[in-house]
Short mmCIF file of C-alpha atoms in Angstrom, two decimals:
data_model
loop_
_atom_site.label_atom_id
_atom_site.label_comp_id
_atom_site.label_asym_id
_atom_site.label_seq_id
_atom_site.Cartn_x
_atom_site.Cartn_y
_atom_site.Cartn_z
CA MET A 810 -70.74 19.11 -247.68
CA VAL A 811 -74.59 20.64 -246.26
CA ARG A 812 -75.85 16.48 -247.39
CA LEU A 813 -73.01 15.88 -244.48
CA GLU A 814 -73.50 18.01 -241.92
CA ARG A 815 -77.67 17.24 -242.02
CA PHE A 816 -77.22 14.24 -241.92
CA GLY A 817 -75.44 14.57 -238.91
CA GLY A 818 -78.36 16.30 -237.53
CA ALA A 819 -80.43 13.49 -238.16
CA THR A 820 -78.01 11.04 -236.46
CA GLY A 821 -77.74 13.25 -233.99
CA ILE A 822 -81.30 12.77 -233.31
CA VAL A 823 -81.65 8.82 -234.20
CA ALA A 824 -78.30 7.85 -231.26
CA VAL A 825 -80.46 9.83 -228.34
CA ALA A 826 -83.39 7.91 -229.05
CA ALA A 827 -81.17 4.75 -229.47
CA ILE A 828 -79.92 5.94 -226.45
CA ALA A 829 -82.29 7.07 -224.83
CA THR A 830 -84.28 4.23 -225.58
CA GLN A 831 -82.02 1.38 -223.43
CA PHE A 832 -81.66 3.57 -221.00
CA ALA A 833 -85.89 2.83 -220.78
CA LEU A 834 -85.16 -0.98 -221.31
CA VAL A 835 -82.14 -2.28 -219.31
CA GLY A 836 -81.93 1.44 -217.01
CA SER A 837 -78.40 2.68 -215.94
CA ALA A 838 -77.81 0.43 -212.75
CA GLY A 839 -75.52 -3.19 -213.16
CA THR A 840 -77.12 -6.58 -213.15
CA ASP A 841 -77.30 -10.05 -212.22
CA ALA A 842 -76.81 -13.36 -214.60
CA GLN A 843 -80.56 -14.15 -212.99
CA SER A 844 -82.40 -10.81 -213.60
CA LEU A 845 -80.63 -10.41 -216.74
CA LEU A 846 -81.91 -14.38 -218.46
CA ARG A 847 -85.03 -13.56 -217.15
CA ALA A 848 -84.78 -10.40 -219.58
CA ARG A 849 -82.10 -11.38 -222.09
CA ALA A 850 -84.47 -9.83 -225.19
CA ARG A 851 -83.98 -6.63 -223.77
CA TRP A 852 -80.22 -6.95 -223.25
CA GLU A 853 -79.31 -7.90 -226.53
CA LEU A 854 -82.03 -4.91 -227.08
CA ALA A 855 -80.37 -2.68 -225.67
CA THR A 856 -76.88 -4.16 -226.94
CA PHE A 857 -78.19 -3.19 -230.01
CA MET A 858 -79.43 -0.09 -229.14
CA ARG A 859 -76.37 1.01 -227.55
CA VAL A 860 -74.45 0.27 -230.71
CA VAL A 861 -76.59 2.72 -232.87
CA GLY A 862 -76.22 4.90 -230.32
CA GLY A 863 -72.60 5.18 -230.81
CA LEU A 864 -72.40 5.11 -234.55
CA GLY A 865 -75.12 8.01 -234.45
CA ILE A 866 -72.79 10.16 -231.94
CA MET A 867 -70.02 9.57 -234.02
CA TRP A 868 -71.77 10.99 -237.75
CA PHE A 869 -73.41 13.74 -235.55
CA THR A 870 -69.95 15.16 -233.84
CA THR A 871 -68.52 14.32 -237.77
CA GLY A 872 -71.21 16.87 -239.05
CA PHE A 873 -70.98 19.20 -236.60
CA ALA A 874 -66.68 18.78 -236.29
CA ALA A 875 -66.71 20.10 -240.04
CA ARG A 876 -69.82 23.61 -239.82
CA LEU A 877 -67.87 24.40 -237.12
CA ARG A 878 -64.59 24.14 -238.70
CA ARG A 879 -66.55 25.95 -242.15
CA PHE A 880 -66.60 28.92 -241.08
CA GLY A 881 -65.46 29.03 -237.95
CA PHE A 882 -61.40 28.46 -236.74
CA GLY A 883 -58.35 27.06 -238.99
CA PRO A 884 -57.41 23.82 -238.59
CA ALA A 885 -55.90 24.30 -234.54
CA GLY A 886 -58.83 25.04 -234.13
CA PRO A 887 -62.51 23.90 -231.73
CA SER A 888 -63.44 22.01 -234.24
CA THR A 889 -61.02 19.53 -233.69
CA PHE A 890 -61.58 19.48 -230.14
CA VAL A 891 -64.95 18.49 -230.97
CA LEU A 892 -63.91 15.82 -233.47
CA GLY A 893 -61.91 14.35 -230.30
CA ALA A 894 -64.24 14.34 -228.08
CA GLY A 895 -67.90 13.25 -229.68
CA VAL A 896 -65.61 10.72 -231.38
CA LEU A 897 -64.57 9.03 -228.23
CA TRP A 898 -68.07 9.54 -226.75
CA GLY A 899 -69.07 7.22 -229.74
CA ALA A 900 -66.51 4.67 -229.04
CA MET A 901 -67.41 4.62 -225.45
CA TRP A 902 -70.61 3.43 -226.01
CA LEU A 903 -69.64 0.72 -228.44
CA LEU A 904 -67.72 -0.64 -225.49
CA SER A 905 -70.71 -0.48 -222.93
CA ALA A 906 -72.52 -2.58 -225.61
CA VAL A 907 -69.13 -5.00 -225.77
CA PHE A 908 -69.54 -5.16 -221.62
CA ASN A 909 -73.10 -5.91 -222.42
CA SER A 910 -72.94 -8.08 -225.19
CA ALA A 911 -69.87 -10.50 -222.91
CA ALA A 912 -72.79 -10.13 -219.77
CA ILE A 913 -75.50 -12.44 -221.89
CA THR A 914 -73.07 -14.46 -223.26
CA GLU A 915 -72.12 -15.31 -219.42
CA ALA A 916 -75.32 -15.70 -218.76
CA VAL A 917 -75.90 -17.83 -220.79
CA ARG A 918 -73.14 -19.94 -220.36
CA GLY A 919 -74.11 -20.64 -216.49
CA ASP A 920 -71.63 -20.67 -214.14
CA GLY A 921 -71.15 -16.73 -214.73
CA GLU A 922 -72.99 -15.50 -211.40
CA TRP A 923 -68.92 -13.35 -211.07
CA SER A 924 -68.82 -12.15 -214.27
CA VAL A 925 -71.79 -11.27 -215.45
CA ARG A 926 -72.44 -8.65 -212.97
CA TRP A 927 -68.87 -7.52 -213.21
CA LEU A 928 -69.34 -6.97 -217.28
CA SER A 929 -73.16 -5.75 -216.41
CA ILE A 930 -70.86 -2.89 -213.67
CA LEU A 931 -68.23 -2.26 -215.97
CA GLY A 932 -70.82 -1.56 -219.28
CA SER A 933 -72.69 0.49 -217.22
CA GLN A 934 -69.92 2.75 -215.40
CA THR A 935 -68.52 3.58 -218.71
CA VAL A 936 -71.06 5.47 -220.25
CA LEU A 937 -71.97 6.69 -217.09
CA VAL A 938 -68.03 8.26 -215.75
CA LEU A 939 -66.92 9.43 -218.99
CA THR A 940 -69.43 11.04 -219.74
CA PRO A 941 -69.33 13.70 -217.83
CA THR A 942 -65.28 14.92 -218.47
CA LEU A 943 -66.44 14.32 -222.70
CA MET A 944 -69.19 16.78 -222.33
CA ILE A 945 -67.57 19.55 -220.19
CA THR A 946 -64.45 19.76 -223.01
CA PHE A 947 -67.50 19.20 -225.99
CA LEU A 948 -69.10 21.97 -224.17
CA ILE A 949 -66.79 24.47 -223.90
CA ALA A 950 -65.16 23.86 -227.33
CA THR A 951 -68.28 24.45 -229.57
CA GLY A 952 -68.93 27.60 -227.08
CA VAL A 953 -65.78 29.01 -227.63
CA ALA A 954 -66.54 28.15 -231.98
CA VAL A 955 -70.00 29.30 -231.83
CA LEU A 956 -68.70 32.75 -230.01
CA ALA A 957 -65.73 33.45 -232.33
CA SER A 958 -67.68 32.89 -235.96
CA PRO A 959 -71.42 32.95 -237.14
CA THR A 960 -71.98 29.38 -237.26
CA PHE A 961 -75.19 29.00 -235.08
CA PRO A 962 -77.00 31.53 -233.66
CA ARG A 963 -75.06 33.18 -230.30
CA ARG A 964 -77.46 32.27 -227.49
CA PHE A 965 -76.20 28.16 -228.87
CA GLY A 966 -72.80 29.26 -228.15
CA HIS A 967 -73.66 30.84 -224.41
CA ALA A 968 -75.71 27.93 -223.87
CA ALA A 969 -73.36 25.72 -224.08
CA LEU A 970 -70.72 27.01 -222.37
CA PHE A 971 -73.60 27.56 -219.00
CA PHE A 972 -74.26 24.37 -219.71
CA ALA A 973 -70.60 23.85 -219.29
CA LEU A 974 -70.24 25.08 -216.11
CA VAL A 975 -73.47 23.82 -214.72
CA ARG A 976 -72.35 20.59 -216.03
CA THR A 977 -68.95 21.14 -214.08
CA GLY A 978 -70.48 21.80 -210.64
CA LEU A 979 -72.85 18.68 -211.16
CA ALA A 980 -69.89 16.15 -211.90
CA LEU A 981 -68.02 17.34 -209.33
CA VAL A 982 -71.23 16.68 -206.99
CA ASP A 983 -71.48 13.82 -208.31
CA TRP A 984 -67.69 13.08 -207.41
CA TYR A 985 -66.82 14.43 -204.63
CA GLY A 986 -70.43 14.28 -202.77
CA GLY A 987 -72.99 12.12 -201.85
CA ALA A 988 -75.23 12.62 -204.72
CA ASP A 989 -75.24 10.43 -207.89
CA VAL A 990 -76.40 12.90 -210.21
CA ALA A 991 -74.86 11.03 -213.02
CA MET A 992 -78.29 10.05 -214.66
CA ARG A 993 -78.69 14.21 -214.72
CA ILE A 994 -75.92 15.14 -216.21
CA MET A 995 -76.76 11.94 -219.39
CA ASP A 996 -80.53 13.38 -219.31
CA MET A 997 -78.97 17.66 -220.25
CA THR A 998 -76.27 15.80 -222.42
CA LEU A 999 -79.22 13.99 -224.43
CA ILE A 1000 -80.98 17.44 -224.19
CA TRP A 1001 -78.13 19.19 -225.64
CA VAL A 1002 -77.81 16.61 -228.49
CA VAL A 1003 -80.89 16.80 -229.60
CA ILE A 1004 -81.20 20.58 -229.41
CA ALA A 1005 -77.19 20.73 -231.41
CA SER A 1006 -79.29 17.92 -233.99
CA VAL A 1007 -81.97 20.68 -234.68
CA HIS A 1008 -79.94 23.42 -235.72
CA LEU A 1009 -78.13 21.08 -237.60
CA MET A 1010 -80.56 20.35 -239.86
CA GLY A 1011 -81.48 23.47 -240.24
CA ALA A 1012 -79.63 26.65 -241.36
CA THR A 1013 -76.83 25.59 -243.35
CA ARG A 1014 -75.48 29.41 -244.11
CA PRO A 1015 -73.91 32.08 -240.86
CA VAL A 1016 -76.45 33.20 -238.77
CA GLN A 1017 -76.39 37.26 -238.47
CA ALA A 1018 -74.54 37.74 -235.36
CA MET B 280 -59.50 41.74 -234.55
CA LYS B 281 -61.57 39.81 -231.69
CA VAL B 282 -61.59 36.79 -232.53
CA ARG B 283 -57.80 36.74 -234.72
CA ARG B 284 -56.93 37.11 -230.63
CA GLY B 285 -59.64 34.25 -229.09
CA ARG B 286 -57.94 32.84 -231.93
CA PHE B 287 -55.19 32.06 -230.45
CA THR B 288 -55.60 32.61 -227.53
CA TRP B 289 -57.18 29.31 -228.08
CA GLU B 290 -54.19 28.07 -230.04
CA THR B 291 -51.50 28.77 -226.83
CA LEU B 292 -53.83 27.03 -224.41
CA GLY B 293 -54.53 24.38 -226.42
CA ALA B 294 -50.36 23.68 -227.44
CA SER B 295 -50.24 24.42 -223.62
CA ALA B 296 -52.57 21.36 -222.77
CA GLY B 297 -50.30 18.86 -223.18
CA ILE B 298 -47.60 19.70 -220.55
CA TRP B 299 -50.64 20.54 -217.83
CA ALA B 300 -52.45 16.93 -219.04
CA VAL B 301 -48.80 15.77 -218.18
CA LEU B 302 -48.97 17.64 -214.76
CA TRP B 303 -51.59 15.91 -213.60
CA LEU B 304 -51.29 12.97 -215.00
CA THR B 305 -47.73 12.80 -213.43
CA ILE B 306 -49.98 14.17 -210.35
CA GLY B 307 -51.84 10.65 -210.62
CA TYR B 308 -48.54 8.60 -210.52
CA ALA B 309 -47.37 10.57 -208.02
CA ILE B 310 -50.76 9.09 -205.75
CA VAL B 311 -50.33 6.02 -206.66
CA ALA B 312 -47.11 5.67 -205.09
CA THR B 313 -48.74 6.42 -201.99
CA THR B 314 -50.97 3.74 -201.62
CA VAL B 315 -50.88 0.43 -200.04
CA ALA B 316 -53.49 -0.99 -201.45
CA ASP B 317 -51.84 -3.46 -204.65
CA PRO B 318 -54.00 -4.85 -207.48
CA GLY B 319 -51.46 -7.52 -207.69
CA GLY B 320 -51.98 -9.09 -204.20
CA ALA B 321 -55.52 -11.05 -202.85
CA ASP B 322 -58.81 -9.86 -203.66
CA ALA B 323 -59.37 -9.56 -200.08
CA ASP B 324 -55.77 -8.02 -198.81
CA TYR B 325 -56.92 -5.52 -201.73
CA VAL B 326 -60.40 -4.35 -200.73
CA GLN B 327 -59.37 -3.84 -197.45
CA ALA B 328 -56.59 -1.12 -198.11
CA LEU B 329 -58.32 0.07 -200.53
CA VAL B 330 -61.32 0.96 -198.71
CA ALA B 331 -59.38 2.54 -196.05
CA GLU B 332 -57.74 4.75 -198.29
CA ARG B 333 -60.17 5.63 -200.76
CA MET B 334 -60.27 9.06 -201.79
CA LYS B 335 -56.57 9.35 -202.77
CA TRP B 336 -57.93 6.43 -205.40
CA GLU B 337 -61.42 9.14 -206.54
CA TRP B 338 -58.48 11.31 -205.92
CA VAL B 339 -56.41 9.08 -209.14
CA THR B 340 -59.86 8.99 -211.24
CA LEU B 341 -60.00 12.29 -211.72
CA VAL B 342 -57.05 13.50 -212.35
CA ARG B 343 -56.71 11.03 -215.01
CA LEU B 344 -59.84 12.26 -216.31
CA VAL B 345 -59.03 15.84 -216.42
CA GLY B 346 -55.30 14.49 -218.12
CA GLY B 347 -57.69 12.81 -220.43
CA ALA B 348 -59.07 15.24 -221.68
CA LEU B 349 -56.38 17.87 -221.88
CA VAL B 350 -54.09 15.10 -223.84
CA LEU B 351 -57.19 15.48 -226.60
CA TRP B 352 -56.87 18.70 -226.42
CA PHE B 353 -53.07 18.46 -226.68
CA ALA B 354 -54.25 15.99 -229.83
CA GLY B 355 -56.50 18.22 -231.25
CA THR B 356 -53.46 21.17 -232.20
CA LEU B 357 -50.95 19.26 -233.03
CA ALA B 358 -52.76 18.32 -235.29
CA GLY B 359 -53.71 21.54 -236.23
CA ARG B 360 -49.54 22.50 -236.66
CA LEU B 361 -49.29 19.94 -238.38
CA ARG B 362 -51.73 20.69 -241.40
CA MET B 363 -50.52 23.56 -241.05
CA VAL B 364 -47.06 23.14 -241.99
CA GLU B 365 -48.17 19.94 -244.47
CA GLY B 366 -51.24 21.70 -245.82
CA GLU B 367 -54.03 20.43 -246.35
CA PRO B 368 -55.11 17.66 -247.26
CA GLY B 369 -52.65 16.96 -244.40
CA HIS B 370 -52.51 13.08 -244.22
CA LEU B 371 -50.05 13.21 -241.65
CA ALA B 372 -51.60 15.12 -239.51
CA GLY B 373 -55.01 12.97 -239.94
CA ALA B 374 -52.07 9.59 -238.62
CA ALA B 375 -51.27 11.88 -236.13
CA PHE B 376 -54.55 12.63 -234.23
CA GLY B 377 -55.90 9.28 -234.57
CA PRO B 378 -54.07 7.69 -231.88
CA ALA B 379 -53.37 10.74 -229.84
CA VAL B 380 -57.23 10.64 -229.29
CA VAL B 381 -57.17 6.97 -228.40
CA TRP B 382 -53.61 7.72 -226.19
CA ALA B 383 -56.29 10.68 -224.06
CA GLY B 384 -58.82 7.55 -224.68
CA VAL B 385 -56.32 5.71 -222.51
CA TRP B 386 -55.68 7.53 -219.67
CA MET B 387 -59.91 7.86 -219.70
CA LEU B 388 -61.16 4.43 -219.70
CA SER B 389 -57.78 3.53 -216.73
CA ALA B 390 -59.93 5.98 -215.15
CA LEU B 391 -63.45 3.93 -215.40
CA PHE B 392 -61.74 0.69 -214.42
CA ASN B 393 -60.59 2.94 -211.49
CA SER B 394 -63.62 4.26 -210.71
CA SER B 395 -65.56 0.70 -211.12
CA ALA B 396 -62.69 -0.88 -208.78
CA ILE B 397 -63.92 1.55 -206.30
CA LEU B 398 -68.00 0.81 -206.90
CA LEU B 399 -67.64 -3.03 -207.06
CA ALA B 400 -64.78 -2.96 -203.58
CA THR B 401 -68.02 -0.36 -201.66
CA GLY B 402 -70.75 -0.27 -203.34
CA SER B 403 -70.84 -4.48 -204.51
CA GLY B 404 -68.76 -6.91 -202.05
CA ASP B 405 -66.79 -8.11 -205.22
CA HIS B 406 -64.11 -8.07 -203.98
CA ALA B 407 -61.72 -10.22 -206.59
CA GLY B 408 -64.28 -7.94 -209.33
CA ALA B 409 -62.38 -5.18 -207.60
CA ARG B 410 -58.78 -5.98 -207.96
CA LEU B 411 -59.21 -7.08 -211.06
CA ALA B 412 -60.69 -4.35 -212.68
CA ALA B 413 -58.66 -1.84 -210.71
CA LEU B 414 -55.13 -4.20 -212.70
CA LEU B 415 -56.76 -3.44 -216.01
CA ALA B 416 -56.14 0.42 -214.09
CA ARG B 417 -53.00 0.21 -213.95
CA GLU B 418 -51.84 -1.95 -217.28
CA THR B 419 -54.42 -0.03 -219.70
CA PRO B 420 -51.96 2.54 -220.14
CA LEU B 421 -48.78 0.70 -219.52
CA VAL B 422 -49.49 -1.52 -221.63
CA LEU B 423 -50.98 1.44 -224.57
CA THR B 424 -48.58 4.18 -224.55
CA ALA B 425 -45.54 2.15 -226.66
CA SER B 426 -47.84 1.67 -229.37
CA VAL B 427 -49.80 4.54 -229.81
CA MET B 428 -46.81 6.95 -229.40
CA PHE B 429 -44.91 4.89 -231.66
CA THR B 430 -47.71 5.89 -234.27
CA VAL B 431 -47.79 9.81 -233.47
CA LEU B 432 -44.54 10.26 -233.24
CA LEU B 433 -43.98 8.51 -236.37
CA ALA B 434 -46.48 10.30 -237.76
CA THR B 435 -45.32 13.49 -236.45
CA ALA B 436 -41.60 13.24 -237.22
CA LEU B 437 -42.71 12.56 -240.86
CA ALA B 438 -44.38 15.32 -241.80
CA ALA B 439 -41.69 17.62 -239.51
CA ARG B 440 -39.17 15.88 -241.97
CA LYS B 441 -41.05 16.28 -244.39
CA SER B 442 -42.44 20.49 -243.85
CA GLY B 443 -40.35 21.33 -241.27
CA GLY B 444 -41.78 24.39 -238.96
CA PHE B 445 -39.98 22.62 -235.62
CA PRO B 446 -36.48 22.47 -235.11
CA ALA B 447 -33.94 19.69 -236.81
CA SER B 448 -33.51 18.34 -233.14
CA TYR B 449 -36.87 17.98 -232.12
CA THR B 450 -37.45 16.19 -235.60
CA HIS B 451 -34.52 14.40 -235.23
CA ALA B 452 -35.22 13.33 -231.27
CA THR B 453 -38.44 12.11 -232.42
CA SER B 454 -37.22 10.68 -235.49
CA PHE B 455 -35.80 8.39 -233.22
CA LEU B 456 -37.56 8.48 -229.93
CA ALA B 457 -40.53 6.52 -232.18
CA ILE B 458 -37.91 3.70 -233.53
CA ALA B 459 -37.31 3.62 -229.77
CA PHE B 460 -40.78 3.16 -228.52
CA LEU B 461 -41.25 0.47 -231.14
CA VAL B 462 -37.53 -1.26 -230.04
CA LEU B 463 -38.52 -0.77 -225.78
CA ALA B 464 -42.25 -2.35 -226.33
CA VAL B 465 -40.86 -5.29 -228.35
CA ALA B 466 -38.07 -5.35 -225.25
CA ASP B 467 -41.58 -5.27 -222.39
CA TRP B 468 -43.25 -7.40 -224.07
CA TYR B 469 -41.21 -10.63 -225.13
CA GLY B 470 -38.53 -9.60 -222.66
CA SER B 471 -38.13 -10.24 -218.90
CA TRP B 472 -37.71 -6.32 -218.16
CA ASN B 473 -40.43 -4.44 -217.62
CA LEU B 474 -40.15 -1.42 -219.19
CA SER B 475 -43.60 0.66 -218.85
CA ALA B 476 -42.89 2.99 -216.47
CA LEU B 477 -40.02 3.90 -218.50
CA ILE B 478 -42.44 3.93 -221.78
CA VAL B 479 -44.70 6.83 -220.34
CA GLY B 480 -42.27 8.60 -218.38
CA LEU B 481 -40.58 8.70 -221.90
CA ALA B 482 -44.26 9.41 -224.03
CA PHE B 483 -44.74 11.72 -220.64
CA THR B 484 -42.11 14.00 -221.26
CA TRP B 485 -42.11 13.98 -225.34
CA THR B 486 -45.59 15.45 -224.71
CA ALA B 487 -43.98 17.88 -222.91
CA VAL B 488 -41.62 19.36 -224.89
CA THR B 489 -43.82 19.83 -228.07
CA SER B 490 -46.40 21.65 -225.65
CA LEU B 491 -43.70 24.03 -225.33
CA LEU B 492 -42.47 23.77 -229.01
CA LEU B 493 -45.81 24.75 -229.75
CA VAL B 494 -46.61 27.04 -227.59
CA ARG B 495 -42.89 28.89 -228.49
CA GLY B 496 -44.41 28.61 -232.19
CA PHE B 497 -47.51 29.99 -231.67
CA ASP B 498 -46.14 32.67 -230.09
CA ALA B 499 -43.81 33.74 -232.93
CA VAL B 500 -46.89 33.97 -234.99
CA ASP B 501 -48.72 35.91 -232.10
CA SER B 502 -45.12 38.80 -232.47
CA PRO B 503 -44.31 41.33 -235.33
CA GLN B 504 -41.63 39.47 -236.42
CA GLY B 505 -43.75 36.15 -237.05
CA ALA B 506 -46.47 38.06 -238.29
CA SER B 507 -44.78 39.51 -240.78
#
């Protein structure tokens, strides 16, 4: 069980590295067929990185939820909620990779200016639209679980709830206001996954409250 | 004691999440009913109507995202309750949890397509793409709800039949509804009837009823009689 949790921590860091790399390679916006063909290798690599990132997030979530469940609530507790949200977030990256890959295929086929644009926008929107909701729910459940049992340091639980609150504010600004803060929410999410991964790889026993 | 109270608070809130999810998702459909933009129409007409009533569609995105998150919470609580009555390792609870999470994902996916339709119409001027994305937003829950919820209901009914923990009338109704979902899905797919709205309505009803039973169940556990 402890090995699974530590492996989950390691895969969380791998996932963040992969996701950050794909953002560095192709950014967060859609593209057109000409631009995509000029940088095809980058888009191919970004697709692969999204697959690695999605699978890594799923492994990370499995280890993280296992840790929360081991010391915390019963079967109806927040760890199940964390597991569901994390698996959906990982699946979302895989879906994004599918849109990306289909956009590349259409660009290579030629005659697909419209479809390439459409698919690449869906590829970027998949992660930008769904990340805030999934991560807010993930963080609330994590905060509740950590504060109820000494699984992680209590400040980690407080920080999770604080980040959930901040992200809710940012998500509402992004949805209703004119400011585009989707990438800031993503940055905070990735940093939080790294912090959680480090905790997961470290302590293997309940932390003294 | 504090942890125990927190636990029951969390579980009770999780149990009621199904009712809240149904409420939010129904509000979403109520908003859609007041809109003019029809993804089944011409591209230009659709985009013109969408731009004119943009905030309504932004609200549809929001309520589906929140509704999906609440379905997720409900899924966790339902699976937990099934595992309690079934005992470890809880195979049927897991079989119910997986597709219930997928159902939450279905609503989020619908929200994603809806949001993309707005972006494509207003940001990129891609009329055909916007209409296609809106069509996907509309069809995703209509097409997938029957098959996904059939699996959830079947696992729930089998767990309840095997181990109890739910009223007999609920167990029978869930078994019947699982079969009904299968029949309705086949009829919707093969026949000339459009039953998808009925299927989603039945799924909402079952979710709300199950949620109510879960809330009452946790109250019973929390009460002195339940504790004894």
